[in-house]
Amino acid sequence: MAAAEQEGTTRRRAPRVDAVRNREAIMDVAAEVLAEQGTAVDVREIARRAGVGMGTIYRHFPKKEDLVRTVLHRDFSKWAESARRAAIDAEEPWAALTDFYQQALTGYARHRAIMENSALTWSDPDLEGLEQLRLVIEQLCARAHAAELLRPGVTTDDLLLLLVSLGHVVQFTDQCRPQMWNRLLHISLDGLRADHRAPLPAE
């Protein structure tokens, strides 16, 4: 009797294991496709690469938006954490700020959908991920101001919007001039230094 019950339990659990594997495979493939093509990707392309039918995708993610949001939340969190670690590893405040932008924009260059989603978070602050990123930038901003290395008047919002703006540069120049963003980053960071003391324009 016990053996029969165990066998029945195993049979009932097997589909759940397969379902988890299918879900993870779909998300992994979706991450690759979203990085390449952005959020306009056709779900049929994800299904084809994952080797599953459309029905399987819709069982896990009833709408395309559900899949995109779930994958981007996971990838955005990994990206933000990587940028945060780069900032922590740099003990000097200015190096921390510089390393954060370098790491973040390198991530932009590798993931088109993250750039698109980050731009959306500026107009829709309720989207997941923005607060995580804002907290990192807020800490970097405070450290640089405390060390009197950052231009007076520069705010967290300034630094966040600069990141979003340079993210667009990454995408616009990726094919023709892939390192143009790095040049503009250096120009922008130079303008943020404390020796530029002229009052900033009002918002």
C-alpha positions as protocol buffer text, in pm:
chain_id: "A"
residue {
  index: 1
  type: MET
  ca { x: 0 y: 0 z: 0 }
}
residue {
  index: 2
  type: ALA
  ca { x: 280 y: 239 z: 96 }
}
residue {
  index: 3
  type: ALA
  ca { x: 464 y: 163 z: -228 }
}
residue {
  index: 4
  type: ALA
  ca { x: 148 y: 232 z: -428 }
}
residue {
  index: 5
  type: GLU
  ca { x: 99 y: 563 z: -245 }
}
residue {
  index: 6
  type: GLN
  ca { x: 462 y: 663 z: -309 }
}
residue {
  index: 7
  type: GLU
  ca { x: 429 y: 574 z: -677 }
}
residue {
  index: 8
  type: GLY
  ca { x: 111 y: 780 z: -699 }
}
residue {
  index: 9
  type: THR
  ca { x: 282 y: 1074 z: -531 }
}
residue {
  index: 10
  type: THR
  ca { x: 576 y: 1052 z: -772 }
}
residue {
  index: 11
  type: ARG
  ca { x: 342 y: 1050 z: -1069 }
}
residue {
  index: 12
  type: ARG
  ca { x: 160 y: 1355 z: -937 }
}
residue {
  index: 13
  type: ARG
  ca { x: 482 y: 1547 z: -874 }
}
residue {
  index: 14
  type: ALA
  ca { x: 652 y: 1472 z: -1207 }
}
residue {
  index: 15
  type: PRO
  ca { x: 445 y: 1719 z: -1410 }
}
residue {
  index: 16
  type: ARG
  ca { x: 531 y: 1991 z: -1159 }
}
residue {
  index: 17
  type: VAL
  ca { x: 903 y: 1929 z: -1208 }
}
residue {
  index: 18
  type: ASP
  ca { x: 858 y: 1940 z: -1585 }
}
residue {
  index: 19
  type: ALA
  ca { x: 652 y: 2255 z: -1553 }
}
residue {
  index: 20
  type: VAL
  ca { x: 925 y: 2424 z: -1350 }
}
residue {
  index: 21
  type: ARG
  ca { x: 1186 y: 2322 z: -1604 }
}
residue {
  index: 22
  type: ASN
  ca { x: 972 y: 2449 z: -1890 }
}
residue {
  index: 23
  type: ARG
  ca { x: 918 y: 2779 z: -1713 }
}
residue {
  index: 24
  type: GLU
  ca { x: 1290 y: 2825 z: -1648 }
}
residue {
  index: 25
  type: ALA
  ca { x: 1375 y: 2731 z: -2007 }
}
residue {
  index: 26
  type: ILE
  ca { x: 1121 y: 2979 z: -2139 }
}
residue {
  index: 27
  type: MET
  ca { x: 1257 y: 3256 z: -1916 }
}
residue {
  index: 28
  type: ASP
  ca { x: 1619 y: 3185 z: -2008 }
}
residue {
  index: 29
  type: VAL
  ca { x: 1543 y: 3194 z: -2380 }
}
residue {
  index: 30
  type: ALA
  ca { x: 1320 y: 3498 z: -2339 }
}
residue {
  index: 31
  type: ALA
  ca { x: 1607 y: 3679 z: -2164 }
}
residue {
  index: 32
  type: GLU
  ca { x: 1836 y: 3612 z: -2460 }
}
residue {
  index: 33
  type: VAL
  ca { x: 1579 y: 3723 z: -2717 }
}
residue {
  index: 34
  type: LEU
  ca { x: 1480 y: 4033 z: -2520 }
}
residue {
  index: 35
  type: ALA
  ca { x: 1846 y: 4129 z: -2489 }
}
residue {
  index: 36
  type: GLU
  ca { x: 1887 y: 4101 z: -2866 }
}
residue {
  index: 37
  type: GLN
  ca { x: 1557 y: 4243 z: -2991 }
}
residue {
  index: 38
  type: GLY
  ca { x: 1397 y: 4440 z: -2710 }
}
residue {
  index: 39
  type: THR
  ca { x: 1040 y: 4423 z: -2586 }
}
residue {
  index: 40
  type: ALA
  ca { x: 890 y: 4424 z: -2938 }
}
residue {
  index: 41
  type: VAL
  ca { x: 997 y: 4059 z: -2978 }
}
residue {
  index: 42
  type: ASP
  ca { x: 744 y: 3812 z: -3118 }
}
residue {
  index: 43
  type: VAL
  ca { x: 653 y: 3546 z: -2859 }
}
residue {
  index: 44
  type: ARG
  ca { x: 660 y: 3285 z: -3137 }
}
residue {
  index: 45
  type: GLU
  ca { x: 1036 y: 3342 z: -3165 }
}
residue {
  index: 46
  type: ILE
  ca { x: 1075 y: 3266 z: -2795 }
}
residue {
  index: 47
  type: ALA
  ca { x: 867 y: 2949 z: -2830 }
}
residue {
  index: 48
  type: ARG
  ca { x: 1070 y: 2836 z: -3131 }
}
residue {
  index: 49
  type: ARG
  ca { x: 1404 y: 2883 z: -2957 }
}
residue {
  index: 50
  type: ALA
  ca { x: 1281 y: 2724 z: -2634 }
}
residue {
  index: 51
  type: GLY
  ca { x: 1146 y: 2423 z: -2823 }
}
residue {
  index: 52
  type: VAL
  ca { x: 798 y: 2451 z: -2674 }
}
residue {
  index: 53
  type: GLY
  ca { x: 454 y: 2524 z: -2813 }
}
residue {
  index: 54
  type: MET
  ca { x: 269 y: 2849 z: -2773 }
}
residue {
  index: 55
  type: GLY
  ca { x: 25 y: 2674 z: -2541 }
}
residue {
  index: 56
  type: THR
  ca { x: 307 y: 2593 z: -2300 }
}
residue {
  index: 57
  type: ILE
  ca { x: 414 y: 2956 z: -2288 }
}
residue {
  index: 58
  type: TYR
  ca { x: 61 y: 3079 z: -2229 }
}
residue {
  index: 59
  type: ARG
  ca { x: 6 y: 2828 z: -1949 }
}
residue {
  index: 60
  type: HIS
  ca { x: 291 y: 2990 z: -1760 }
}
residue {
  index: 61
  type: PHE
  ca { x: 248 y: 3346 z: -1887 }
}
residue {
  index: 62
  type: PRO
  ca { x: -111 y: 3422 z: -2000 }
}
residue {
  index: 63
  type: LYS
  ca { x: -1 y: 3747 z: -2167 }
}
residue {
  index: 64
  type: LYS
  ca { x: 320 y: 3854 z: -2336 }
}
residue {
  index: 65
  type: GLU
  ca { x: 343 y: 4139 z: -2087 }
}
residue {
  index: 66
  type: ASP
  ca { x: 355 y: 3886 z: -1803 }
}
residue {
  index: 67
  type: LEU
  ca { x: 653 y: 3711 z: -1956 }
}
residue {
  index: 68
  type: VAL
  ca { x: 836 y: 4034 z: -2036 }
}
residue {
  index: 69
  type: ARG
  ca { x: 781 y: 4179 z: -1690 }
}
residue {
  index: 70
  type: THR
  ca { x: 891 y: 3859 z: -1513 }
}
residue {
  index: 71
  type: VAL
  ca { x: 1208 y: 3822 z: -1719 }
}
residue {
  index: 72
  type: LEU
  ca { x: 1298 y: 4190 z: -1698 }
}
residue {
  index: 73
  type: HIS
  ca { x: 1249 y: 4195 z: -1323 }
}
residue {
  index: 74
  type: ARG
  ca { x: 1494 y: 3906 z: -1290 }
}
residue {
  index: 75
  type: ASP
  ca { x: 1746 y: 4047 z: -1537 }
}
residue {
  index: 76
  type: PHE
  ca { x: 1713 y: 4404 z: -1409 }
}
residue {
  index: 77
  type: SER
  ca { x: 1780 y: 4286 z: -1052 }
}
residue {
  index: 78
  type: LYS
  ca { x: 2092 y: 4100 z: -1165 }
}
residue {
  index: 79
  type: TRP
  ca { x: 2210 y: 4403 z: -1362 }
}
residue {
  index: 80
  type: ALA
  ca { x: 2149 y: 4649 z: -1077 }
}
residue {
  index: 81
  type: GLU
  ca { x: 2322 y: 4417 z: -830 }
}
residue {
  index: 82
  type: SER
  ca { x: 2624 y: 4386 z: -1058 }
}
residue {
  index: 83
  type: ALA
  ca { x: 2646 y: 4766 z: -1085 }
}
residue {
  index: 84
  type: ARG
  ca { x: 2605 y: 4798 z: -707 }
}
residue {
  index: 85
  type: ARG
  ca { x: 2886 y: 4551 z: -643 }
}
residue {
  index: 86
  type: ALA
  ca { x: 3115 y: 4744 z: -878 }
}
residue {
  index: 87
  type: ALA
  ca { x: 3045 y: 5059 z: -676 }
}
residue {
  index: 88
  type: ILE
  ca { x: 3104 y: 4886 z: -342 }
}
residue {
  index: 89
  type: ASP
  ca { x: 3434 y: 4739 z: -459 }
}
residue {
  index: 90
  type: ALA
  ca { x: 3565 y: 5089 z: -532 }
}
residue {
  index: 91
  type: GLU
  ca { x: 3653 y: 5246 z: -197 }
}
residue {
  index: 92
  type: GLU
  ca { x: 3716 y: 5597 z: -331 }
}
residue {
  index: 93
  type: PRO
  ca { x: 3383 y: 5783 z: -385 }
}
residue {
  index: 94
  type: TRP
  ca { x: 3461 y: 5918 z: -731 }
}
residue {
  index: 95
  type: ALA
  ca { x: 3588 y: 5581 z: -851 }
}
residue {
  index: 96
  type: ALA
  ca { x: 3270 y: 5424 z: -711 }
}
residue {
  index: 97
  type: LEU
  ca { x: 3054 y: 5661 z: -915 }
}
residue {
  index: 98
  type: THR
  ca { x: 3261 y: 5608 z: -1229 }
}
residue {
  index: 99
  type: ASP
  ca { x: 3266 y: 5229 z: -1191 }
}
residue {
  index: 100
  type: PHE
  ca { x: 2891 y: 5224 z: -1140 }
}
residue {
  index: 101
  type: TYR
  ca { x: 2828 y: 5403 z: -1470 }
}
residue {
  index: 102
  type: GLN
  ca { x: 3081 y: 5187 z: -1654 }
}
residue {
  index: 103
  type: GLN
  ca { x: 2923 y: 4866 z: -1525 }
}
residue {
  index: 104
  type: ALA
  ca { x: 2567 y: 4984 z: -1578 }
}
residue {
  index: 105
  type: LEU
  ca { x: 2622 y: 5106 z: -1934 }
}
residue {
  index: 106
  type: THR
  ca { x: 2812 y: 4791 z: -2027 }
}
residue {
  index: 107
  type: GLY
  ca { x: 2498 y: 4608 z: -1913 }
}
residue {
  index: 108
  type: TYR
  ca { x: 2286 y: 4837 z: -2129 }
}
residue {
  index: 109
  type: ALA
  ca { x: 2499 y: 4749 z: -2430 }
}
residue {
  index: 110
  type: ARG
  ca { x: 2426 y: 4381 z: -2376 }
}
residue {
  index: 111
  type: HIS
  ca { x: 2053 y: 4404 z: -2306 }
}
residue {
  index: 112
  type: ARG
  ca { x: 1828 y: 4614 z: -2526 }
}
residue {
  index: 113
  type: ALA
  ca { x: 1510 y: 4545 z: -2330 }
}
residue {
  index: 114
  type: ILE
  ca { x: 1667 y: 4663 z: -2003 }
}
residue {
  index: 115
  type: MET
  ca { x: 1740 y: 4999 z: -2165 }
}
residue {
  index: 116
  type: GLU
  ca { x: 1382 y: 5025 z: -2290 }
}
residue {
  index: 117
  type: ASN
  ca { x: 1242 y: 4931 z: -1951 }
}
residue {
  index: 118
  type: SER
  ca { x: 1471 y: 5170 z: -1764 }
}
residue {
  index: 119
  type: ALA
  ca { x: 1347 y: 5454 z: -1981 }
}
residue {
  index: 120
  type: LEU
  ca { x: 988 y: 5360 z: -1896 }
}
residue {
  index: 121
  type: THR
  ca { x: 1061 y: 5363 z: -1524 }
}
residue {
  index: 122
  type: TRP
  ca { x: 1131 y: 5735 z: -1543 }
}
residue {
  index: 123
  type: SER
  ca { x: 774 y: 5811 z: -1654 }
}
residue {
  index: 124
  type: ASP
  ca { x: 612 y: 5532 z: -1449 }
}
residue {
  index: 125
  type: PRO
  ca { x: 783 y: 5522 z: -1108 }
}
residue {
  index: 126
  type: ASP
  ca { x: 561 y: 5233 z: -995 }
}
residue {
  index: 127
  type: LEU
  ca { x: 741 y: 4989 z: -1226 }
}
residue {
  index: 128
  type: GLU
  ca { x: 960 y: 4741 z: -1039 }
}
residue {
  index: 129
  type: GLY
  ca { x: 1333 y: 4798 z: -1032 }
}
residue {
  index: 130
  type: LEU
  ca { x: 1350 y: 5177 z: -1026 }
}
residue {
  index: 131
  type: GLU
  ca { x: 1368 y: 5202 z: -648 }
}
residue {
  index: 132
  type: GLN
  ca { x: 1648 y: 4945 z: -636 }
}
residue {
  index: 133
  type: LEU
  ca { x: 1850 y: 5147 z: -884 }
}
residue {
  index: 134
  type: ARG
  ca { x: 1764 y: 5481 z: -723 }
}
residue {
  index: 135
  type: LEU
  ca { x: 1891 y: 5364 z: -383 }
}
residue {
  index: 136
  type: VAL
  ca { x: 2230 y: 5275 z: -532 }
}
residue {
  index: 137
  type: ILE
  ca { x: 2261 y: 5611 z: -706 }
}
residue {
  index: 138
  type: GLU
  ca { x: 2144 y: 5794 z: -394 }
}
residue {
  index: 139
  type: GLN
  ca { x: 2424 y: 5635 z: -192 }
}
residue {
  index: 140
  type: LEU
  ca { x: 2682 y: 5717 z: -458 }
}
residue {
  index: 141
  type: CYS
  ca { x: 2558 y: 6075 z: -477 }
}
residue {
  index: 142
  type: ALA
  ca { x: 2576 y: 6119 z: -98 }
}
residue {
  index: 143
  type: ARG
  ca { x: 2928 y: 5972 z: -81 }
}
residue {
  index: 144
  type: ALA
  ca { x: 3058 y: 6197 z: -357 }
}
residue {
  index: 145
  type: HIS
  ca { x: 2899 y: 6508 z: -203 }
}
residue {
  index: 146
  type: ALA
  ca { x: 3037 y: 6422 z: 142 }
}
residue {
  index: 147
  type: ALA
  ca { x: 3386 y: 6399 z: -7 }
}
residue {
  index: 148
  type: GLU
  ca { x: 3325 y: 6731 z: -190 }
}
residue {
  index: 149
  type: LEU
  ca { x: 3394 y: 6564 z: -522 }
}
residue {
  index: 150
  type: LEU
  ca { x: 3054 y: 6619 z: -683 }
}
residue {
  index: 151
  type: ARG
  ca { x: 2937 y: 6948 z: -830 }
}
residue {
  index: 152
  type: PRO
  ca { x: 2711 y: 7139 z: -587 }
}
residue {
  index: 153
  type: GLY
  ca { x: 2344 y: 7103 z: -667 }
}
residue {
  index: 154
  type: VAL
  ca { x: 2370 y: 6767 z: -847 }
}
residue {
  index: 155
  type: THR
  ca { x: 2088 y: 6539 z: -729 }
}
residue {
  index: 156
  type: THR
  ca { x: 2003 y: 6171 z: -737 }
}
residue {
  index: 157
  type: ASP
  ca { x: 1748 y: 6242 z: -1009 }
}
residue {
  index: 158
  type: ASP
  ca { x: 2017 y: 6414 z: -1216 }
}
residue {
  index: 159
  type: LEU
  ca { x: 2239 y: 6107 z: -1197 }
}
residue {
  index: 160
  type: LEU
  ca { x: 1953 y: 5867 z: -1266 }
}
residue {
  index: 161
  type: LEU
  ca { x: 1835 y: 6060 z: -1571 }
}
residue {
  index: 162
  type: LEU
  ca { x: 2194 y: 6083 z: -1695 }
}
residue {
  index: 163
  type: LEU
  ca { x: 2214 y: 5704 z: -1681 }
}
residue {
  index: 164
  type: VAL
  ca { x: 1890 y: 5667 z: -1877 }
}
residue {
  index: 165
  type: SER
  ca { x: 2008 y: 5924 z: -2135 }
}
residue {
  index: 166
  type: LEU
  ca { x: 2344 y: 5755 z: -2186 }
}
residue {
  index: 167
  type: GLY
  ca { x: 2162 y: 5425 z: -2212 }
}
residue {
  index: 168
  type: HIS
  ca { x: 1986 y: 5561 z: -2520 }
}
residue {
  index: 169
  type: VAL
  ca { x: 2323 y: 5664 z: -2662 }
}
residue {
  index: 170
  type: VAL
  ca { x: 2443 y: 5306 z: -2619 }
}
residue {
  index: 171
  type: GLN
  ca { x: 2160 y: 5178 z: -2835 }
}
residue {
  index: 172
  type: PHE
  ca { x: 2172 y: 5453 z: -3098 }
}
residue {
  index: 173
  type: THR
  ca { x: 2545 y: 5411 z: -3159 }
}
residue {
  index: 174
  type: ASP
  ca { x: 2591 y: 5039 z: -3091 }
}
residue {
  index: 175
  type: GLN
  ca { x: 2616 y: 4937 z: -3456 }
}
residue {
  index: 176
  type: CYS
  ca { x: 2816 y: 5224 z: -3601 }
}
residue {
  index: 177
  type: ARG
  ca { x: 3026 y: 5350 z: -3307 }
}
residue {
  index: 178
  type: PRO
  ca { x: 3004 y: 5099 z: -3022 }
}
residue {
  index: 179
  type: GLN
  ca { x: 3235 y: 5290 z: -2787 }
}
residue {
  index: 180
  type: MET
  ca { x: 3081 y: 5634 z: -2838 }
}
residue {
  index: 181
  type: TRP
  ca { x: 2891 y: 5602 z: -2510 }
}
residue {
  index: 182
  type: ASN
  ca { x: 3220 y: 5566 z: -2322 }
}
residue {
  index: 183
  type: ARG
  ca { x: 3346 y: 5892 z: -2467 }
}
residue {
  index: 184
  type: LEU
  ca { x: 3024 y: 6074 z: -2374 }
}
residue {
  index: 185
  type: LEU
  ca { x: 3033 y: 5919 z: -2026 }
}
residue {
  index: 186
  type: HIS
  ca { x: 3376 y: 6072 z: -1964 }
}
residue {
  index: 187
  type: ILE
  ca { x: 3256 y: 6411 z: -2089 }
}
residue {
  index: 188
  type: SER
  ca { x: 2951 y: 6390 z: -1864 }
}
residue {
  index: 189
  type: LEU
  ca { x: 3147 y: 6282 z: -1556 }
}
residue {
  index: 190
  type: ASP
  ca { x: 3391 y: 6566 z: -1607 }
}
residue {
  index: 191
  type: GLY
  ca { x: 3096 y: 6807 z: -1596 }
}
residue {
  index: 192
  type: LEU
  ca { x: 2991 y: 6657 z: -1261 }
}
residue {
  index: 193
  type: ARG
  ca { x: 3318 y: 6733 z: -1085 }
}
residue {
  index: 194
  type: ALA
  ca { x: 3319 y: 6974 z: -793 }
}
residue {
  index: 195
  type: ASP
  ca { x: 3557 y: 7220 z: -959 }
}
residue {
  index: 196
  type: HIS
  ca { x: 3264 y: 7322 z: -1182 }
}
residue {
  index: 197
  type: ARG
  ca { x: 3095 y: 7555 z: -936 }
}
residue {
  index: 198
  type: ALA
  ca { x: 2871 y: 7761 z: -1163 }
}
residue {
  index: 199
  type: PRO
  ca { x: 2507 y: 7736 z: -1046 }
}
residue {
  index: 200
  type: LEU
  ca { x: 2306 y: 7476 z: -1233 }
}
residue {
  index: 201
  type: PRO
  ca { x: 1990 y: 7582 z: -1419 }
}
residue {
  index: 202
  type: ALA
  ca { x: 1662 y: 7537 z: -1234 }
}
residue {
  index: 203
  type: GLU
  ca { x: 1453 y: 7234 z: -1327 }
}
